[in-house]
Tab-separated table of C-alpha atoms in Angstrom:
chain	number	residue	atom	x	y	z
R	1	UNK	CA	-43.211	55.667	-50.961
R	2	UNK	CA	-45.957	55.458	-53.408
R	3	UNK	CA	-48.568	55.866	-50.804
R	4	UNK	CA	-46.994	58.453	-49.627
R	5	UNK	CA	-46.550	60.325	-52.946
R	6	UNK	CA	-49.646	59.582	-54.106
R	7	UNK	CA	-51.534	61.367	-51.111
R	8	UNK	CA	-48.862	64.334	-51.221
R	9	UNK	CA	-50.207	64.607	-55.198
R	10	UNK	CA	-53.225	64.799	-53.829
R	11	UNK	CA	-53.162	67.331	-51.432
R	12	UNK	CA	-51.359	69.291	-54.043
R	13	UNK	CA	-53.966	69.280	-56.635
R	14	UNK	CA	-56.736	70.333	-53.921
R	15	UNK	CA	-54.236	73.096	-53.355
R	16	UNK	CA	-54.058	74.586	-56.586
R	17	UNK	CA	-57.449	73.676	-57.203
R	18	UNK	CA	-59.205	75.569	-53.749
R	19	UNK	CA	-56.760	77.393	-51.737
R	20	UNK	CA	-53.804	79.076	-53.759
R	21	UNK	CA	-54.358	82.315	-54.508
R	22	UNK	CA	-51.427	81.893	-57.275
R	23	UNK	CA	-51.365	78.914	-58.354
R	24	UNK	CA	-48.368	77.265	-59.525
R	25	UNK	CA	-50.547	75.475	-62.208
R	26	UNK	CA	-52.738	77.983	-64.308
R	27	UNK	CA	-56.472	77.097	-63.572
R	28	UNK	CA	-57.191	77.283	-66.889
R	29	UNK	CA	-55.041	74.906	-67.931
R	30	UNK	CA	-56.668	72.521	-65.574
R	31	UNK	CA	-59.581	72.406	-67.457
R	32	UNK	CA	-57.807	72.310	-70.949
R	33	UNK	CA	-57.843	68.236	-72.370
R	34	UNK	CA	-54.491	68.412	-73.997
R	35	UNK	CA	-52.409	69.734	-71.299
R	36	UNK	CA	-53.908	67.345	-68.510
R	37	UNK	CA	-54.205	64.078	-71.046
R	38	UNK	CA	-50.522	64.876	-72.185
R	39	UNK	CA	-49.551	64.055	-68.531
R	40	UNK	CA	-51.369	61.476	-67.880
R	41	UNK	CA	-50.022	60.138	-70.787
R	42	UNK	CA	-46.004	60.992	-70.050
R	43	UNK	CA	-47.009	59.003	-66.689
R	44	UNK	CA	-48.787	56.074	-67.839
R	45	UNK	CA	-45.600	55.848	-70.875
R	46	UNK	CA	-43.206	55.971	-68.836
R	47	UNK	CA	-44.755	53.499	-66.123
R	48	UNK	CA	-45.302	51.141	-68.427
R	49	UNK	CA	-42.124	51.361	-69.934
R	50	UNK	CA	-39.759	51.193	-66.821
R	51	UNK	CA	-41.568	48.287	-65.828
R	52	UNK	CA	-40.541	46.797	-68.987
R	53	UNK	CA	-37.015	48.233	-69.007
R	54	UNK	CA	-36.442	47.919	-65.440
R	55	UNK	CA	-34.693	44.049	-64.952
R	56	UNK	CA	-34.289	43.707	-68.887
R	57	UNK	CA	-30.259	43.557	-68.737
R	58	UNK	CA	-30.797	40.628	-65.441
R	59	UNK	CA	-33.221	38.559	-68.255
R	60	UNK	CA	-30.789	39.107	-71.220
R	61	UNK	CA	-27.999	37.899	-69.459
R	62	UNK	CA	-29.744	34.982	-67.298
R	63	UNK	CA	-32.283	33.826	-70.133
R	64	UNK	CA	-30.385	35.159	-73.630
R	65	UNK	CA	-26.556	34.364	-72.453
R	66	UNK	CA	-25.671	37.659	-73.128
R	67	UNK	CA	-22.337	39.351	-71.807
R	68	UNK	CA	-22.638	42.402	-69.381
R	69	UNK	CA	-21.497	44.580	-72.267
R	70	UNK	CA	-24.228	43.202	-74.954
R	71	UNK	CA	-27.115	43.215	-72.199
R	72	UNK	CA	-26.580	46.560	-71.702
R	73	UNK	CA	-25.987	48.113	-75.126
R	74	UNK	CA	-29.674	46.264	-76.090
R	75	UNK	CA	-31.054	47.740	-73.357
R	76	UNK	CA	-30.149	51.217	-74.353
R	77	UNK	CA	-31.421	51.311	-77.526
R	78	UNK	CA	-34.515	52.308	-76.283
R	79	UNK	CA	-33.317	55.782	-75.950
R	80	UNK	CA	-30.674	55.691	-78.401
R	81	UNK	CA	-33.933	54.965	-81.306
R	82	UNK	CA	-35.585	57.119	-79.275
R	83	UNK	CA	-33.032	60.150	-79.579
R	84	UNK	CA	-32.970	59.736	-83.259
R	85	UNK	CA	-36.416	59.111	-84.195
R	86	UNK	CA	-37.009	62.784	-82.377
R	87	UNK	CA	-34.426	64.010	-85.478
R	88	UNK	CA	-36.711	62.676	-87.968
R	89	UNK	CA	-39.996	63.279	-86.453
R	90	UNK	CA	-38.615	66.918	-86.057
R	91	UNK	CA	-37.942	67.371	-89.575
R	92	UNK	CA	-41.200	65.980	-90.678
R	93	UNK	CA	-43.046	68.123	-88.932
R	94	UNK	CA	-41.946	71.022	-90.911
R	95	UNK	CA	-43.461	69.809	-93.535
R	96	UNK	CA	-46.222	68.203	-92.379
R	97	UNK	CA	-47.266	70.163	-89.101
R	98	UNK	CA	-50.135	67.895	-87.798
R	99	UNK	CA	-48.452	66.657	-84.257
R	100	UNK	CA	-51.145	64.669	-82.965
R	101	UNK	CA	-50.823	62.372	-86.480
R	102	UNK	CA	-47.329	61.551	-85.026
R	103	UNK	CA	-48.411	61.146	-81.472
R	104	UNK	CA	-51.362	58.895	-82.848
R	105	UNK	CA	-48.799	56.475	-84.852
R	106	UNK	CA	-46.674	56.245	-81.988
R	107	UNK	CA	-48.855	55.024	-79.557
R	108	UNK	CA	-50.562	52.367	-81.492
R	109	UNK	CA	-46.863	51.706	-82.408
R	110	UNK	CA	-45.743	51.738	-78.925
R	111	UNK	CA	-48.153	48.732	-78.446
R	112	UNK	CA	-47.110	47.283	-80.988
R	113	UNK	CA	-43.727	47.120	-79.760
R	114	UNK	CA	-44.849	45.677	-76.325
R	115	UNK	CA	-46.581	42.725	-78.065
R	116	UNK	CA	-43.616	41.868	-79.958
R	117	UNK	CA	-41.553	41.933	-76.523
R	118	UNK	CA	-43.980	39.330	-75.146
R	119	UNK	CA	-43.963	37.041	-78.358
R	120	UNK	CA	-39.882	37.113	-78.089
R	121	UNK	CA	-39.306	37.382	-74.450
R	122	UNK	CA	-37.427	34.064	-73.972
R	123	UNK	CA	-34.733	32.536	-75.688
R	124	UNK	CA	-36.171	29.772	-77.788
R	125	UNK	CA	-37.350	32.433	-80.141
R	126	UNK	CA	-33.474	34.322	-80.694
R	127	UNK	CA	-32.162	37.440	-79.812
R	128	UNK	CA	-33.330	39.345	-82.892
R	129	UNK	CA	-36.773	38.940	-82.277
R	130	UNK	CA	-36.322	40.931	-79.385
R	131	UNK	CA	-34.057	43.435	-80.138
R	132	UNK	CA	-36.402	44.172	-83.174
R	133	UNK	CA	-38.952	44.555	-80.159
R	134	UNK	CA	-37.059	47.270	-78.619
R	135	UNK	CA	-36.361	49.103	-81.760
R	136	UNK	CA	-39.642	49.065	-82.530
R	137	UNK	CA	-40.754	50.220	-79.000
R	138	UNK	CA	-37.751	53.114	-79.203
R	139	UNK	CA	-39.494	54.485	-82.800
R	140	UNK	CA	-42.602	54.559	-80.900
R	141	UNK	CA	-41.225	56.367	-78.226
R	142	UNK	CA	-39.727	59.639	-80.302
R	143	UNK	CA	-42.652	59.767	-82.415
R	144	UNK	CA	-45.529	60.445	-79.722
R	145	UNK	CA	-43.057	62.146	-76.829
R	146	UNK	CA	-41.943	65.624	-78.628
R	147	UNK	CA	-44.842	65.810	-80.567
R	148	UNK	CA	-47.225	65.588	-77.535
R	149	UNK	CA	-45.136	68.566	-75.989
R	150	UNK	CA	-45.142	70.420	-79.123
R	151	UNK	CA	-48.930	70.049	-78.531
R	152	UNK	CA	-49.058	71.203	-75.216
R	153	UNK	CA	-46.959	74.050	-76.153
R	154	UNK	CA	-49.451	75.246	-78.590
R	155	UNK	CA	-51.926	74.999	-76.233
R	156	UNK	CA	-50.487	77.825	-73.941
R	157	UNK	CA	-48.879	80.787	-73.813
R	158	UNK	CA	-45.178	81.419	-73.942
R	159	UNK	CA	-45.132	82.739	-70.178
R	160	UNK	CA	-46.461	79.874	-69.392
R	161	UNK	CA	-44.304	76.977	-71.186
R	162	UNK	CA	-41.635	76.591	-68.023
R	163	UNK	CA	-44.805	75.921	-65.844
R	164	UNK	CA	-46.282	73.032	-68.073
R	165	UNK	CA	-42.887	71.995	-69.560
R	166	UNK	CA	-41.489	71.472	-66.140
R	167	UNK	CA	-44.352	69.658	-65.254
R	168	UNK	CA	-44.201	67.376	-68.073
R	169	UNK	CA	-40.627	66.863	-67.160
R	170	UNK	CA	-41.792	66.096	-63.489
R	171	UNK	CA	-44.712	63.294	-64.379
R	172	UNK	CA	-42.042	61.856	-66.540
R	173	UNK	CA	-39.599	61.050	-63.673
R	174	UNK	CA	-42.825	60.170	-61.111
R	175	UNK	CA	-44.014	57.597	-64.208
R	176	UNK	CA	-40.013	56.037	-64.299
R	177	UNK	CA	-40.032	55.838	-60.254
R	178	UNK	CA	-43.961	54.147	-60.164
R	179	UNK	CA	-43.078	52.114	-62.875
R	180	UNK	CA	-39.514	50.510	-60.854
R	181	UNK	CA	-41.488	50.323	-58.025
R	182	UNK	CA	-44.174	47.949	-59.524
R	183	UNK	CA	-41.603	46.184	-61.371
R	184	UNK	CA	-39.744	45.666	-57.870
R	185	UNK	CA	-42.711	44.519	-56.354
R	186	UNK	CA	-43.241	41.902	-59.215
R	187	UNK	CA	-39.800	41.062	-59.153
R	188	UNK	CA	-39.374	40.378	-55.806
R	189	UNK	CA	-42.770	38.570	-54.754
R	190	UNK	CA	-42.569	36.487	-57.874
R	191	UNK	CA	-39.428	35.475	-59.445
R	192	UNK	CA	-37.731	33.877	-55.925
R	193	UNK	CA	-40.800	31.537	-55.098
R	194	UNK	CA	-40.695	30.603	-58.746
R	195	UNK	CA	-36.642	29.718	-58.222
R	196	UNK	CA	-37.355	28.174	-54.810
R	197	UNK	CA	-40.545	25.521	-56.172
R	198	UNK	CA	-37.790	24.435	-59.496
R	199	UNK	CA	-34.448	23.979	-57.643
R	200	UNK	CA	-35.029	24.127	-53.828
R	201	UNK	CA	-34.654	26.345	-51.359
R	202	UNK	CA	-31.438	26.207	-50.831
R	203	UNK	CA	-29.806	27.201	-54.411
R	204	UNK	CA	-32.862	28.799	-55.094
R	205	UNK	CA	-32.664	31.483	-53.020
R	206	UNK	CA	-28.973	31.693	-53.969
R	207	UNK	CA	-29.497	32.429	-57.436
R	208	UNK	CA	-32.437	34.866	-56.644
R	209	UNK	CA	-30.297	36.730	-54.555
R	210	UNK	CA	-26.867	36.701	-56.791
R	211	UNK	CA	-27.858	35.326	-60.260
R	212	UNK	CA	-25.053	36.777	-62.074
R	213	UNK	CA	-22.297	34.640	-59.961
R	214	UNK	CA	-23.853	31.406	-61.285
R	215	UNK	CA	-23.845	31.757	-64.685
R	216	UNK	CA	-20.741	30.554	-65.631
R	217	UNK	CA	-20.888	27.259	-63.229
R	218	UNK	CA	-24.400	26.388	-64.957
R	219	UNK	CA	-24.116	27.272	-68.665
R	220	UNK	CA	-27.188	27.280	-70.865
R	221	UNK	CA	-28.303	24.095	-71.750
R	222	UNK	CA	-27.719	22.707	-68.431
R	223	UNK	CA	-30.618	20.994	-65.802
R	224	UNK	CA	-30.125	24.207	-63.332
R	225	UNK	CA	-29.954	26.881	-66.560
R	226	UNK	CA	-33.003	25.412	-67.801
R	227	UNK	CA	-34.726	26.059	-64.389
R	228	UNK	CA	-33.124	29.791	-64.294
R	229	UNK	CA	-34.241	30.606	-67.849
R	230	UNK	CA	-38.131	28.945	-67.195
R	231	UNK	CA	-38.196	31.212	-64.146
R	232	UNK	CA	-36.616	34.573	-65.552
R	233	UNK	CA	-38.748	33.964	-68.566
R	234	UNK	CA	-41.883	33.309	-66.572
R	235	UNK	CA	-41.567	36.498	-64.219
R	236	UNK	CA	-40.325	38.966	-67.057
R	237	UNK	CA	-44.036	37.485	-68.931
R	238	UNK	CA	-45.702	39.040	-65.981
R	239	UNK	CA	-43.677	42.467	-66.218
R	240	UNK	CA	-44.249	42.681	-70.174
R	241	UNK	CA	-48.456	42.359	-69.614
R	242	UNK	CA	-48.293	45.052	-67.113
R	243	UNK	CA	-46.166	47.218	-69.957
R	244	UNK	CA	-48.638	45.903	-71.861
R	245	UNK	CA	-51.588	47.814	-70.241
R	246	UNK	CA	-50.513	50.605	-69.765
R	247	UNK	CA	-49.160	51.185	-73.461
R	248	UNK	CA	-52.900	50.492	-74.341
R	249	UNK	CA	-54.389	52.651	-72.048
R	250	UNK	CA	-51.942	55.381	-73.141
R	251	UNK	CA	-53.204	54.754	-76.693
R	252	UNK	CA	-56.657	54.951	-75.929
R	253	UNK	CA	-55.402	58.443	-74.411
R	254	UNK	CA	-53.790	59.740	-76.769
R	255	UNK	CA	-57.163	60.290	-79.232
R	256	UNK	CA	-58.617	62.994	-76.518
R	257	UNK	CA	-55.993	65.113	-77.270
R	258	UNK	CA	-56.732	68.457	-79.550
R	259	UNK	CA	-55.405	68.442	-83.189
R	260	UNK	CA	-53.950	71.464	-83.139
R	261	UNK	CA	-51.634	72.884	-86.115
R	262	UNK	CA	-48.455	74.250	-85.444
R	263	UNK	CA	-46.774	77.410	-87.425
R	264	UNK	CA	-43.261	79.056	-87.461
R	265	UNK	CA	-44.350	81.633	-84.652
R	266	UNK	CA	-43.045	81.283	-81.329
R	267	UNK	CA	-46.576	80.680	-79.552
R	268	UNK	CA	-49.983	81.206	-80.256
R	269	UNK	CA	-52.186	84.127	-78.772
R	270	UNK	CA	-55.203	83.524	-76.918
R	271	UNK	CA	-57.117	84.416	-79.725
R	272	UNK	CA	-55.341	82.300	-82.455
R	273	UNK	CA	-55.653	79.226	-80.123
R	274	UNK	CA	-59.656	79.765	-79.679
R	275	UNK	CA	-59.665	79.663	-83.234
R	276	UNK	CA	-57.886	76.592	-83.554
R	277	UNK	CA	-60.485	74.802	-81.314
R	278	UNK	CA	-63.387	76.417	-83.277
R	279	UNK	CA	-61.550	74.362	-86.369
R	280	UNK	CA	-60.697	71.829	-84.386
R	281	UNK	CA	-64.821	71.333	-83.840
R	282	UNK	CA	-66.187	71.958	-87.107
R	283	UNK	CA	-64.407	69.035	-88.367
R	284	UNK	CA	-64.967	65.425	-88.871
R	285	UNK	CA	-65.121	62.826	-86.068
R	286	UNK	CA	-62.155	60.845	-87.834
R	287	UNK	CA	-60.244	64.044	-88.228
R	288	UNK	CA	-60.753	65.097	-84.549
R	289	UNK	CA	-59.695	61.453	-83.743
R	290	UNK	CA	-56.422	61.375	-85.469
R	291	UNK	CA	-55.719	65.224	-86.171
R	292	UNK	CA	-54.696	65.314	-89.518
């Protein structure tokens, strides 16, 4: 399926790039670095986050001992920090409207957070450690997401903010659906050789297949749990360096993006925005950089 959608992208963009006569993507906006890095960066965030996110409840409750109901809740608080740090963010930018500062501080936050989920990712070092992980990954996520749109939104017109918003909207479900699939692959091709070579084939590939029906009959602490938790722990290492990555290359990204400075009106005209980039130019490397 990834092959598949990655050559139907493909044909799309050579598309809108040769052959459309209206194109569903503004040409101009091709050529623009904030509309086209704020995608790439939606997809690479959202990759490396499902990967992350994707068997997180299996490892809390296999390698943490946590109930269905616990496993769960931690997993959500991605978006639940998320949701709220959008709130915040919001009202901050009223008062301070530099977006990119935001999306800056969010991505070197975002990798932030994915280091800590490697350092606590099995369950000699507690459950705090990690749910501080996710909070910390959830903050990063509201600051750099809204204000990155808000960015793009400045960047074109107000006809054209369905187009681009839509298409954020679209990379950001293609990013969750690359990202499960990689995590899947991982998952799979990894974590039941790993069971197999520490307890056998035998219960090995019983617990790979149903892991959640043997938790009770081998309780942590025991030879077999031991085994489970070295394996789980091992193969959710792998997924977190992946996340890893990509929340690095998405803060490398996020630098190429314009500065630009929002106001109260509903969008800027062609003319405002041209003389936004003239500012944006005219000012200090560092300032470009970080877009305060």
């Amino acid at each position: 399926m990834i092959v598949v959608g990655g050559c139907l992208g493909f044909i799309f963009l050579i598309w809108e790039l040769r052959f459309a006569k209206n194109p569903f993507i503004p040409r101009v906006y091709l050529g623009d670095p904030t509309i086209y890095v704020a995608l790439l960066m939606e997809f690479v965030w959202r990759l490396g986050l499902q990967i992350e996110l994707e068997y997180l409840v299996t490892v809390l409750m296999v390698a943490f001992g946590e109930s269905t109901l616990s496993a769960q809740r931690i997993a959500q608080l991605y978006n639940f920090l998320q949701s709220c740090t959008n709130i915040v963010v919001g009202i901050m930018l009223h008062f301070y409207p530099h977006p990119k500062v935001f999306v800056v501080a969010g991505s070197l936050l975002g990798v932030l957070g994915m280091g800590l989920l490697y350092k606590y990712r099995v369950v000699y070092d507690g459950i705090s450690g990690l749910i501080g992980a996710e909070i910390v990954v959830g903050i990063a996520g509201g600051m750099m997401r809204f204000p990155m749109w808000t960015l793009v939104h400045t960047s074109t017109t107000h006809n054209e903010m369905a187009t681009v918003t839509g298409l954020l909207m679209s990379v950001y479900q293609i990013g969750d659906a690359v990202g499960a699939s990689i995590a899947g692959a991982i998952w799979t091709q990894r974590l039941a050789k790993e069971l197999i070579q520490r307890l056998g084939s035998s219960l090995g590939m019983a617990i790979y297949k149903s892991p959640l029906n043997y938790l009770k009959k081998y309780p942590i602490g025991s030879e077999v749990r031991v085994q489970m938790i070295e394996s789980y722990s091992k193969i959710q290492r792998l997924l977190i360096i992946v996340s890893i990555s990509f929340a690095a290359f998405n803060a490398v990204l996020c630098f190429f993006l314009r500065g630009f400075t929002v106001n109260k009106k509903q969008s800027l005209s062609a003319e405002e925005r041209e003389k936004e980039k003239l500012k944006i130019k005219q000012q200090s490397w560092l300032r470009r950089v970080i877009g305060y």
